[in-house]
Short mmCIF file of N, CA and C in Angstrom, two decimals:
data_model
loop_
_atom_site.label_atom_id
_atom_site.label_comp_id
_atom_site.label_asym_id
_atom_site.label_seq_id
_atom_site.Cartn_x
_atom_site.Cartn_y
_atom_site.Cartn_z
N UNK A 24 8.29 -23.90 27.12
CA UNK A 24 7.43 -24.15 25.96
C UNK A 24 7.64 -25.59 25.53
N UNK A 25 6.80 -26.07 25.44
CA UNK A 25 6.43 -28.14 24.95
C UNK A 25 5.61 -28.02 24.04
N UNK A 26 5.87 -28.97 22.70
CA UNK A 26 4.82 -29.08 21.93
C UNK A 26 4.35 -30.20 22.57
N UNK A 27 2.78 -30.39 22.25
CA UNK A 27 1.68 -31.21 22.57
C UNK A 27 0.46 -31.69 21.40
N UNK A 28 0.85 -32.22 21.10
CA UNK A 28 -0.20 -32.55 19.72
C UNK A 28 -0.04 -31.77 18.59
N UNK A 29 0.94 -31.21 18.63
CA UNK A 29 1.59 -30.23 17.46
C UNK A 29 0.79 -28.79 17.96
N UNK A 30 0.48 -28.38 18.75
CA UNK A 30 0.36 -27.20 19.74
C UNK A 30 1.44 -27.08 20.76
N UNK A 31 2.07 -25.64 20.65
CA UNK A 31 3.27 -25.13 21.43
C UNK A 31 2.13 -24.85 22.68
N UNK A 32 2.62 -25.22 23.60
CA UNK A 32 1.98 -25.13 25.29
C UNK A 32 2.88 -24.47 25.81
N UNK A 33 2.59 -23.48 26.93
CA UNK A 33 3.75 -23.29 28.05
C UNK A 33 3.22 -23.72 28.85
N UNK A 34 4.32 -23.88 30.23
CA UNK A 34 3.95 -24.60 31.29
C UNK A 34 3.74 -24.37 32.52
N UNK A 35 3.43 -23.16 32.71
CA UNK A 35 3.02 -22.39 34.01
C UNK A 35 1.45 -22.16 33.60
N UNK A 36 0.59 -22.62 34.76
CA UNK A 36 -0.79 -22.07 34.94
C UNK A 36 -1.47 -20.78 34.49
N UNK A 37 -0.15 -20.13 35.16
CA UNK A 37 -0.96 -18.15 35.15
C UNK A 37 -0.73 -18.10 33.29
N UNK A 38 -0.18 -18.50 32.79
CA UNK A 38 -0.21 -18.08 31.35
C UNK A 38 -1.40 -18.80 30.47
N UNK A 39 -1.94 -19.76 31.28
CA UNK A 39 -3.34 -20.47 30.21
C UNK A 39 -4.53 -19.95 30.98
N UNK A 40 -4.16 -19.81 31.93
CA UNK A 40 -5.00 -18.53 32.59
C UNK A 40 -5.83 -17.75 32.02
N UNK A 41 -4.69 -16.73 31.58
CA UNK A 41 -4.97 -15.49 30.50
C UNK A 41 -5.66 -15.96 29.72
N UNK A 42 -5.30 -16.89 28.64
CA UNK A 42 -5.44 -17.51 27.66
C UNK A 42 -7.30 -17.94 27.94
N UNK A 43 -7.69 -18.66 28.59
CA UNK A 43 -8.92 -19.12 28.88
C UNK A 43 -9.69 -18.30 29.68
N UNK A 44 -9.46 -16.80 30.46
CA UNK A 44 -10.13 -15.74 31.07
C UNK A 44 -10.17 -14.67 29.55
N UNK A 45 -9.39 -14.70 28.66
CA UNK A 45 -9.48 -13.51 27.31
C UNK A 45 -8.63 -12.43 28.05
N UNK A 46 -7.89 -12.57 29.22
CA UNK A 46 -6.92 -11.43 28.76
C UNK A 46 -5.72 -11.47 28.18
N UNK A 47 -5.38 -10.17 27.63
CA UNK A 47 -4.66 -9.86 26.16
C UNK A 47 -3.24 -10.13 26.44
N UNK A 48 -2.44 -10.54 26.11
CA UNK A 48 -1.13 -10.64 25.90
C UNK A 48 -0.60 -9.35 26.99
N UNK A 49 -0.61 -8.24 26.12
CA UNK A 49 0.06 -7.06 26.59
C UNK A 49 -0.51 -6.31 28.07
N UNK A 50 -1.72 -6.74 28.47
CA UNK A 50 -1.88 -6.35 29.73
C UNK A 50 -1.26 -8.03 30.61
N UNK A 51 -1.79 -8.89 30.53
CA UNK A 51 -0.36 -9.79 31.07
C UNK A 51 0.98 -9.21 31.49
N UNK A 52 1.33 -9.18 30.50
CA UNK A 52 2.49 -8.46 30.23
C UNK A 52 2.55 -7.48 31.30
N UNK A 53 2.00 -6.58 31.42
CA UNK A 53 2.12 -4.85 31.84
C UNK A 53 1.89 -5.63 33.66
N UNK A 54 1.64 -6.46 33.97
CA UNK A 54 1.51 -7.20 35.18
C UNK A 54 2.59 -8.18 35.90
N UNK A 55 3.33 -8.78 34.81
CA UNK A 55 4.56 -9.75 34.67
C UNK A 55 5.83 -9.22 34.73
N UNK A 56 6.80 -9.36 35.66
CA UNK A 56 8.44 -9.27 36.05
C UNK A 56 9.06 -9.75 34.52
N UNK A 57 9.78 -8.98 34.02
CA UNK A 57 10.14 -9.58 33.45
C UNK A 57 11.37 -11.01 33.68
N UNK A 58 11.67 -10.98 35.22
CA UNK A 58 12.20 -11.91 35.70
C UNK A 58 11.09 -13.41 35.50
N UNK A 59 10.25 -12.80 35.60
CA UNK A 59 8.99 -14.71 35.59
C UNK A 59 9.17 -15.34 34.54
N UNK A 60 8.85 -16.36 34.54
CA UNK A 60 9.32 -17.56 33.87
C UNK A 60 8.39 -17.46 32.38
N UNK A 61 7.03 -16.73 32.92
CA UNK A 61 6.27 -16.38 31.39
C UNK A 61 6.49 -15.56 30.83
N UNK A 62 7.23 -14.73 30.99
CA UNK A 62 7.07 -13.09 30.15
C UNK A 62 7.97 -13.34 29.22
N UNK A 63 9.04 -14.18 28.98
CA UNK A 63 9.59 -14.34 27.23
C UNK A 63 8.15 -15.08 26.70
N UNK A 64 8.40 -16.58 26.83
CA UNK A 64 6.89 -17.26 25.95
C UNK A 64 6.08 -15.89 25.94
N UNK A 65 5.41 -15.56 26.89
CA UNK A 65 4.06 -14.17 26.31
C UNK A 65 4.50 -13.14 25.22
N UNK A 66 6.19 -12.83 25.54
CA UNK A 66 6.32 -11.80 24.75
C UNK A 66 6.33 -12.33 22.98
N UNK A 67 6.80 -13.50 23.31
CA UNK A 67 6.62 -14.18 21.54
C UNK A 67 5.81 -14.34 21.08
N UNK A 68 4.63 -15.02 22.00
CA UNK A 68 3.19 -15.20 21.85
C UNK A 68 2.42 -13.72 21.25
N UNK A 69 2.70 -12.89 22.26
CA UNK A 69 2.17 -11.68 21.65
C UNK A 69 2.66 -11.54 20.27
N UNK A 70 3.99 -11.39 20.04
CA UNK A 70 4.44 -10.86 18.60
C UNK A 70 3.77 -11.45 17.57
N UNK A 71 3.64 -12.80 17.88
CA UNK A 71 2.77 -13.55 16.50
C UNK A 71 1.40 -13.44 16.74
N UNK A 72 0.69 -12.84 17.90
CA UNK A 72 -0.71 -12.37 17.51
C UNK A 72 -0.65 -11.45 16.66
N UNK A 73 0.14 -10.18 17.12
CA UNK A 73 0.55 -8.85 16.31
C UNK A 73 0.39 -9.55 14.56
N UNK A 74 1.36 -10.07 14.85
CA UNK A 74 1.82 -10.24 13.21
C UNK A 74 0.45 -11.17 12.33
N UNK A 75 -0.32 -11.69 13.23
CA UNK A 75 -1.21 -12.93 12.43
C UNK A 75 -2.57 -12.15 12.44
N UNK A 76 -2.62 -10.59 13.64
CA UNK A 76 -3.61 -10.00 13.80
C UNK A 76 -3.41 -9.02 12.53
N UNK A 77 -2.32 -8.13 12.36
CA UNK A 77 -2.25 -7.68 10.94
C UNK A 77 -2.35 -8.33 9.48
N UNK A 78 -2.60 -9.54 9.56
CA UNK A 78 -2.06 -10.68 8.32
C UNK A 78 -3.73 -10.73 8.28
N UNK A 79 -4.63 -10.50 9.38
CA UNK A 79 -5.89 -10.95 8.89
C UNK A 79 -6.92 -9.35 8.33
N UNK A 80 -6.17 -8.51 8.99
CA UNK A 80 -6.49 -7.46 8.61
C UNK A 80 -6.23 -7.08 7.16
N UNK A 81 -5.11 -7.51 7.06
CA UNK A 81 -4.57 -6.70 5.28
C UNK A 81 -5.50 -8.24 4.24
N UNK A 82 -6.07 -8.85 4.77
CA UNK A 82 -6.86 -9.66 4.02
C UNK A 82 -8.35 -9.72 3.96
N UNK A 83 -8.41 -8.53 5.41
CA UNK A 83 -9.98 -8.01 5.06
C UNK A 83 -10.03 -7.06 4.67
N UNK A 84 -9.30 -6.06 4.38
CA UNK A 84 -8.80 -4.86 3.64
C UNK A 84 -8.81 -5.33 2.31
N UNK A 85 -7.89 -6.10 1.68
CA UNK A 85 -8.29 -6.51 0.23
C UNK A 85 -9.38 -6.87 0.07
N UNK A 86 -10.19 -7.72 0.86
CA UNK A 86 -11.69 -8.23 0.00
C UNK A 86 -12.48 -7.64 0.01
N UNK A 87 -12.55 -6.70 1.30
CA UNK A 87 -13.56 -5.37 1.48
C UNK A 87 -12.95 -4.10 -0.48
N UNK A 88 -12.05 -4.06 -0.71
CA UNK A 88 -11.48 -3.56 -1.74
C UNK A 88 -12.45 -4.24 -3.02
N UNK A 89 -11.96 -5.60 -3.29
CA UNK A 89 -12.34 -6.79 -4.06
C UNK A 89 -13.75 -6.39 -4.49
N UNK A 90 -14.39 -6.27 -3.25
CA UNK A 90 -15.87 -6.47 -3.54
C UNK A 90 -15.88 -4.88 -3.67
N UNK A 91 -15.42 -4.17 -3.24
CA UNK A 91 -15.87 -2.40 -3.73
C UNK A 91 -15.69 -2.38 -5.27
N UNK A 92 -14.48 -3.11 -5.90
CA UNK A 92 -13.93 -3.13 -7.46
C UNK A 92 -15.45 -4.07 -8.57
N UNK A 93 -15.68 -4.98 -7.60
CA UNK A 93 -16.73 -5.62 -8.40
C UNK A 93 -18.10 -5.16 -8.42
N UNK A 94 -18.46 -4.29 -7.37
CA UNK A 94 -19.43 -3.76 -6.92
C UNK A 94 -19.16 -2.17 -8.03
N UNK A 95 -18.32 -2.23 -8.33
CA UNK A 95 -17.98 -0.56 -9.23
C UNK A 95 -18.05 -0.66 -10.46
N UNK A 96 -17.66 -2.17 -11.18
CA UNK A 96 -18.01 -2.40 -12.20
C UNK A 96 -19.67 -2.58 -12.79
N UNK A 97 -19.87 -3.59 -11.44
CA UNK A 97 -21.73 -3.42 -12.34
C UNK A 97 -21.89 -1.81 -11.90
N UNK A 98 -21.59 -1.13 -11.49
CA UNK A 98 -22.49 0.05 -11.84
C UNK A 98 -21.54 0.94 -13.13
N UNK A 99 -20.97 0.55 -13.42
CA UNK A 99 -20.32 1.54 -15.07
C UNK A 99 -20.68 0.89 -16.16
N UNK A 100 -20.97 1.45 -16.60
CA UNK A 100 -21.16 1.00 -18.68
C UNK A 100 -20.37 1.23 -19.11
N UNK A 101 -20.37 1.08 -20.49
CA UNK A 101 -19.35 0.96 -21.69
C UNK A 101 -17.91 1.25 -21.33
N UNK A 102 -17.47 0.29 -19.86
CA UNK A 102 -16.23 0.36 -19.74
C UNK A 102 -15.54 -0.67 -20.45
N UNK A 103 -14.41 0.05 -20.91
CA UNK A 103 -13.22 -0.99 -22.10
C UNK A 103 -13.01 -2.01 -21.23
N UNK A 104 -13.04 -3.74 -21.93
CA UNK A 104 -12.63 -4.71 -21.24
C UNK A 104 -11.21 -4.66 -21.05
N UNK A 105 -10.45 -3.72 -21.36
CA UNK A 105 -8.79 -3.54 -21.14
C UNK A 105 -9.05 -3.15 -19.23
N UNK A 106 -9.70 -1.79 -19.45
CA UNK A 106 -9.79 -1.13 -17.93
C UNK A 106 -10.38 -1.92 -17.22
N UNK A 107 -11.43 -3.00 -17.42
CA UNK A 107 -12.30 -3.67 -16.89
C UNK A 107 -11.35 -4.84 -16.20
N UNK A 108 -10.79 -5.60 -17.14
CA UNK A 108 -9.65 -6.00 -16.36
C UNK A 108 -8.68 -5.85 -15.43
N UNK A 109 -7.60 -4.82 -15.96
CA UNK A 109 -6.92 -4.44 -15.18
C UNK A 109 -7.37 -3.08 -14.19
N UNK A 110 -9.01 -3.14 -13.94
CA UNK A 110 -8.98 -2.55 -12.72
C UNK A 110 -9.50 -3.42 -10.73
N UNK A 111 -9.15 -5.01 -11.64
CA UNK A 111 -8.91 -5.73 -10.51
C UNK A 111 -7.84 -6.22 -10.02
N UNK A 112 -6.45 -5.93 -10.94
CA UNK A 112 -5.54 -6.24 -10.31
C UNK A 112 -4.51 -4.79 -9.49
N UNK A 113 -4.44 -5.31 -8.43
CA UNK A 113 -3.83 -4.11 -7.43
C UNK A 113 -4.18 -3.17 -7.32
N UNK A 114 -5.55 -2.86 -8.10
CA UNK A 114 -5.95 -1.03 -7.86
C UNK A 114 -6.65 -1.08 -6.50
N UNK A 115 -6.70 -0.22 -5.48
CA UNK A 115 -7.32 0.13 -4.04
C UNK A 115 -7.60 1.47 -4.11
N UNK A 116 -8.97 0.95 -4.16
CA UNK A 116 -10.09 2.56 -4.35
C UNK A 116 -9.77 2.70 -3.41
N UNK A 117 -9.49 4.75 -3.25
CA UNK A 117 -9.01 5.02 -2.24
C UNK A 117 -10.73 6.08 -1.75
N UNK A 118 -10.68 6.56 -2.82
CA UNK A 118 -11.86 7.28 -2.44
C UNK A 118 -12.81 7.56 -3.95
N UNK A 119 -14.02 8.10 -3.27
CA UNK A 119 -15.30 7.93 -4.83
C UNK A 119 -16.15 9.36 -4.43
N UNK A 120 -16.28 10.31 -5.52
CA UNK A 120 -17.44 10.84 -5.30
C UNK A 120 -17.71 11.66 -6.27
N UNK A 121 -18.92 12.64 -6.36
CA UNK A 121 -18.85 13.76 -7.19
C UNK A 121 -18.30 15.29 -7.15
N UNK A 122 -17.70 15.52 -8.84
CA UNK A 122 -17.04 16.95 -8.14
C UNK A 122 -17.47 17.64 -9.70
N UNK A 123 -17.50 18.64 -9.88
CA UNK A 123 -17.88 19.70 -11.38
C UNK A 123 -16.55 19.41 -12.03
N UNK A 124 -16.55 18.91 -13.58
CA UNK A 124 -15.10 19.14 -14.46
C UNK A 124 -15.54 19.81 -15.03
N UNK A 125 -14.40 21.02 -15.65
CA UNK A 125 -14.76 21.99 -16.70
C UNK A 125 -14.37 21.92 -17.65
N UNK A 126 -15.20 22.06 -18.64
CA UNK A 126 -15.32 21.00 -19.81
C UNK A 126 -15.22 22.83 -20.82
N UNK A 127 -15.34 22.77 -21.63
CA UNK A 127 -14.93 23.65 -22.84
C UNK A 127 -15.79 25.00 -23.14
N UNK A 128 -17.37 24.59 -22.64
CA UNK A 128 -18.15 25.62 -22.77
C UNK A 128 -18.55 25.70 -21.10
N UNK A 129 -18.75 24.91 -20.51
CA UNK A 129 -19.14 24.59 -18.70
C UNK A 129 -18.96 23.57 -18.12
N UNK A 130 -18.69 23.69 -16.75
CA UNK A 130 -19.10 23.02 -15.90
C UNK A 130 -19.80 21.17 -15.75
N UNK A 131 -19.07 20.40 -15.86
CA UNK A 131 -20.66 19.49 -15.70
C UNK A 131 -19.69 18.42 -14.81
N UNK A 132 -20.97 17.80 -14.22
CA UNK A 132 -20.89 17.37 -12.52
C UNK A 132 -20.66 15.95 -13.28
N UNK A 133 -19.65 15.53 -12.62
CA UNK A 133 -18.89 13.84 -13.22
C UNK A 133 -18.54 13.31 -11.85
N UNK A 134 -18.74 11.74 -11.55
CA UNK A 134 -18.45 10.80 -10.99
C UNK A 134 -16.92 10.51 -10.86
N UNK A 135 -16.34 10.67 -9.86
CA UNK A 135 -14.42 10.50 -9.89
C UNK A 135 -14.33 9.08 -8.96
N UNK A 136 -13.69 8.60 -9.35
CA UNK A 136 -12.88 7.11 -8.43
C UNK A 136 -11.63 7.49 -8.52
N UNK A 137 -11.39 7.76 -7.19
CA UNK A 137 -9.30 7.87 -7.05
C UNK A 137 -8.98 6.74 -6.24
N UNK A 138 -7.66 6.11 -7.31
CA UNK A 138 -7.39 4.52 -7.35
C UNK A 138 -6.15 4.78 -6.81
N UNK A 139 -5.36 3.69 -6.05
CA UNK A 139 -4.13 3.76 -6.08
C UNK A 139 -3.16 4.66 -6.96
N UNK A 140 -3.38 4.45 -7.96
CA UNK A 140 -2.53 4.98 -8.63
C UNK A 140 -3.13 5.60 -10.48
N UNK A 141 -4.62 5.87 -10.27
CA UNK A 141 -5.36 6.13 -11.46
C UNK A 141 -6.07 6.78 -10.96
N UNK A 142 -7.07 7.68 -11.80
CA UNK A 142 -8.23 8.67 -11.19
C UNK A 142 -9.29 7.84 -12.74
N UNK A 143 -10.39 7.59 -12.20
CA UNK A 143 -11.32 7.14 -13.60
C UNK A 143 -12.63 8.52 -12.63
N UNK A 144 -12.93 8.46 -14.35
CA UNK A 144 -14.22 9.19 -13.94
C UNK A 144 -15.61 9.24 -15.23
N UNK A 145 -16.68 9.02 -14.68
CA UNK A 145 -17.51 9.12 -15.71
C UNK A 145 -18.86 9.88 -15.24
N UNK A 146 -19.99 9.81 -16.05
CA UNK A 146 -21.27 10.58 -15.54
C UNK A 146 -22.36 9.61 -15.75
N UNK A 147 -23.16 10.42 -14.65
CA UNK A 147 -24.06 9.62 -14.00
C UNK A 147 -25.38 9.51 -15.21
N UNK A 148 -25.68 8.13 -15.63
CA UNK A 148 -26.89 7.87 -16.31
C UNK A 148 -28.30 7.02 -15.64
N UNK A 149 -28.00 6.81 -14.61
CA UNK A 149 -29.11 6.43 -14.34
C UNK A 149 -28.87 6.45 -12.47
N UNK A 150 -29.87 6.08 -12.01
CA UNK A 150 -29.90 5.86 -10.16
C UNK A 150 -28.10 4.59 -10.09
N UNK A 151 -27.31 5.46 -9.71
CA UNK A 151 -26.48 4.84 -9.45
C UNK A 151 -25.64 4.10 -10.37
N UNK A 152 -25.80 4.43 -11.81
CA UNK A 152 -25.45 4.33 -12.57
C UNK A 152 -24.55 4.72 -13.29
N UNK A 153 -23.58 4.94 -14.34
CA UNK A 153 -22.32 5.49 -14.43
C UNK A 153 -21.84 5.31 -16.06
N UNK A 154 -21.99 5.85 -16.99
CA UNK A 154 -21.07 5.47 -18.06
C UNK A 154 -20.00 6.28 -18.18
N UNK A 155 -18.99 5.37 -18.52
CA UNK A 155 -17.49 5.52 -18.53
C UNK A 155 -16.66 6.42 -19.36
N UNK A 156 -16.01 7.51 -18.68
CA UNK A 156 -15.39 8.52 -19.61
C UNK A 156 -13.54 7.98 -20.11
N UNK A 157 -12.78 8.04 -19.08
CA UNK A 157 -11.44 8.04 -19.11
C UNK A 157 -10.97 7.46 -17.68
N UNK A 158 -9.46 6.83 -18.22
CA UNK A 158 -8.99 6.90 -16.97
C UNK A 158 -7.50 7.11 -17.23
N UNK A 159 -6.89 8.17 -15.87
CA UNK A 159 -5.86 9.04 -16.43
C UNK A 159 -4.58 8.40 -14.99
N UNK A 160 -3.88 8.20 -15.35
CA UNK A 160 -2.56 7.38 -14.57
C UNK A 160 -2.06 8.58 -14.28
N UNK A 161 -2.09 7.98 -12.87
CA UNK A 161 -0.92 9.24 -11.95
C UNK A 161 0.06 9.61 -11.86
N UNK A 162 0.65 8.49 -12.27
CA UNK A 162 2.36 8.27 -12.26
C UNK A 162 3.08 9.57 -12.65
N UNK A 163 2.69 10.29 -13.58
CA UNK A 163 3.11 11.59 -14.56
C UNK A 163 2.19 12.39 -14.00
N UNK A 164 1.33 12.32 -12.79
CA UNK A 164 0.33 13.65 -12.82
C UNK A 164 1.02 14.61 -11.78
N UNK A 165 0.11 15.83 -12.09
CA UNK A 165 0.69 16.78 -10.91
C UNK A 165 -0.91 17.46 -10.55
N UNK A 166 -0.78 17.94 -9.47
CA UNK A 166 -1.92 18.66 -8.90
C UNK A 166 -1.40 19.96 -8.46
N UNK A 167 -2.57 21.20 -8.89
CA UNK A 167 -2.21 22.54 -8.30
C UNK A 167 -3.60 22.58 -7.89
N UNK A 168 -3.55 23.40 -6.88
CA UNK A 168 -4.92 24.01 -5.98
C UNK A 168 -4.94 25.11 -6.70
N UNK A 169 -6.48 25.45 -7.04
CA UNK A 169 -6.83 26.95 -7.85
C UNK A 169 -7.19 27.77 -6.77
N UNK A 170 -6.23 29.13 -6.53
CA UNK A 170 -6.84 30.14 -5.79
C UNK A 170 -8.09 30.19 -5.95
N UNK A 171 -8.54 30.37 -4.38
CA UNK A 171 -9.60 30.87 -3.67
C UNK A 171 -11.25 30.08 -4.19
N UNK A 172 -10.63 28.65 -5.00
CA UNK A 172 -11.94 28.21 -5.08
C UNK A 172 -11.30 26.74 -4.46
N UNK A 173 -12.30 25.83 -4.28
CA UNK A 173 -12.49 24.27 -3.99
C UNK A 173 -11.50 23.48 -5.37
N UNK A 174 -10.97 23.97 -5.89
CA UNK A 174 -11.03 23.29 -7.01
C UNK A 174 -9.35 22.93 -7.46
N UNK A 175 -9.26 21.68 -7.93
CA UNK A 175 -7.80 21.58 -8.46
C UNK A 175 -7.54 21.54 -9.91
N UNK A 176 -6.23 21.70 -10.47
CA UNK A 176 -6.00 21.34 -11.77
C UNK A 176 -5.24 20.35 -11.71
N UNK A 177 -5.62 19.02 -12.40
CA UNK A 177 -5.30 17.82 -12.73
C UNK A 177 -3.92 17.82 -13.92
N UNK A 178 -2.44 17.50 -13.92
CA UNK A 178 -2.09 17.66 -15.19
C UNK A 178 -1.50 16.40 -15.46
N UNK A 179 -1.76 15.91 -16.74
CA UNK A 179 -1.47 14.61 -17.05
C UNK A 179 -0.60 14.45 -18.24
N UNK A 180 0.29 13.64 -18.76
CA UNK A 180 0.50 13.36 -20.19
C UNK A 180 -0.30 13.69 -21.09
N UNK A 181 -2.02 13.15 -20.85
CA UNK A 181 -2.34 13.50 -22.09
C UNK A 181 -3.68 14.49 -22.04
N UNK A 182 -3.83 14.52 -20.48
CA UNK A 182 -5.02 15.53 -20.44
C UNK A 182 -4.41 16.91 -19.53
N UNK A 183 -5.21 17.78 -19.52
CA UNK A 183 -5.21 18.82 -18.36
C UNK A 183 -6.38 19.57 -18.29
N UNK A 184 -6.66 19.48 -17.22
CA UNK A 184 -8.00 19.55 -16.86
C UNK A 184 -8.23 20.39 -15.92
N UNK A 185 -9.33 21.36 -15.30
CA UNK A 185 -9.51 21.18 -13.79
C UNK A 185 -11.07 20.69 -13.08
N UNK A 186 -10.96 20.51 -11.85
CA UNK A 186 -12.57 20.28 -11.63
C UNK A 186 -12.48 21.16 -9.69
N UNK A 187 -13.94 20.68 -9.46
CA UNK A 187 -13.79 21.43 -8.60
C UNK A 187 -15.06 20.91 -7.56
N UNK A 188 -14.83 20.62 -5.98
CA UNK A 188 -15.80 20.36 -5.68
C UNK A 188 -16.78 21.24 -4.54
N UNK A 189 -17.51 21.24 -4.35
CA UNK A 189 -18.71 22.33 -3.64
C UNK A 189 -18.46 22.80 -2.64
N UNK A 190 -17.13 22.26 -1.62
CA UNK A 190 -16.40 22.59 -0.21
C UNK A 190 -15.27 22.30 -0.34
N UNK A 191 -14.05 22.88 0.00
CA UNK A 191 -12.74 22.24 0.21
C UNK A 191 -12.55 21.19 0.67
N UNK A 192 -13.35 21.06 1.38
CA UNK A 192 -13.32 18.99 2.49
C UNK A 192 -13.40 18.24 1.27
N UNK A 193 -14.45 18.74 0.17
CA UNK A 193 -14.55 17.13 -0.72
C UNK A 193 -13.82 17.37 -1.94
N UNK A 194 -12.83 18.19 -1.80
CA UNK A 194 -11.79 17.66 -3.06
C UNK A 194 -11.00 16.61 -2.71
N UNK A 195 -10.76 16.52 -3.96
CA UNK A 195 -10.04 14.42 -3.87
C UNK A 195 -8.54 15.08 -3.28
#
């Protein structure tokens, strides 16, 4: 290995080879003695693809997030600028949909976002639209499955609830 213009080079052919044909590190590899003169350089080379290939991933993972969080806000109303705030720092929608909460006299079909570590939920006012009920921190919650229906009970510090959705697949 030589740096060259502030680029680390190695110095055997068959390894820029790869490099300028697009094959991958690890099939190289799966071809290479580990006696040859390339298979340390490749094996390092590989590790910092690994590591620079996950580094670009967990940064399209956040913005793909980013833009789901900003994209979630214009569709809710009268959400508190407290939640409005702090639901861009570190929260990762994990999943979104509709499920029935049972509310005191019935049933009624509410909008759920399960966050990292929060469940918000509100009901639907217009095409895609949403005004804002609560949002209840997990940290203290517990979940029980209700015999023989789709449905869980939510228990929180300050709520307890249950809801329930139309198939077992789409409970949160």
């Amino acid at each position: 290995l030589k740096v060259v213009g502030g680029w680390r080079v190695l110095h055997a052919c068959s390894f820029a080879c790869w490099v300028l044909t697009g094959v991958r590190p690890q099939e190289y590899l799966a071809h290479t003695p580990p006696t040859h003169s390339d298979y340390e350089p490749t094996t390092r080379v590989r590790a910092e693809l690994e590591k620079m290939a996950r580094t670009i991933n967990e940064s399209i993972k956040k913005q793909q997030n980013t833009e789901k969080l900003i994209e979630l806000q214009k569709r809710i109303v009268n959400m508190p600028k407290e939640v409005r705030r702090t639901l861009m720092a570190d929260h990762v929608l994990i999943r979104e949909g509709p499920l029935l909460k049972d509310c005191r006299k019935m049933r009624k079909k509410r909008m759920f976002w399960l966050f990292s570590d929060c469940l918000m939920y509100g009901e639907q006012v217009g095409q895609s639209m949403y005004s804002y009920h609560r949002t209840l921190l997990l940290e203290s919650a517990a979940v029980q499955s209700l015999a023989d229906t789709p449905g869980i009970r939510l228990r929180v510090l300050t709520h307890n609830f249950a809801h329930a959705a139309r198939r077992h697949e789409e409970r949160v």
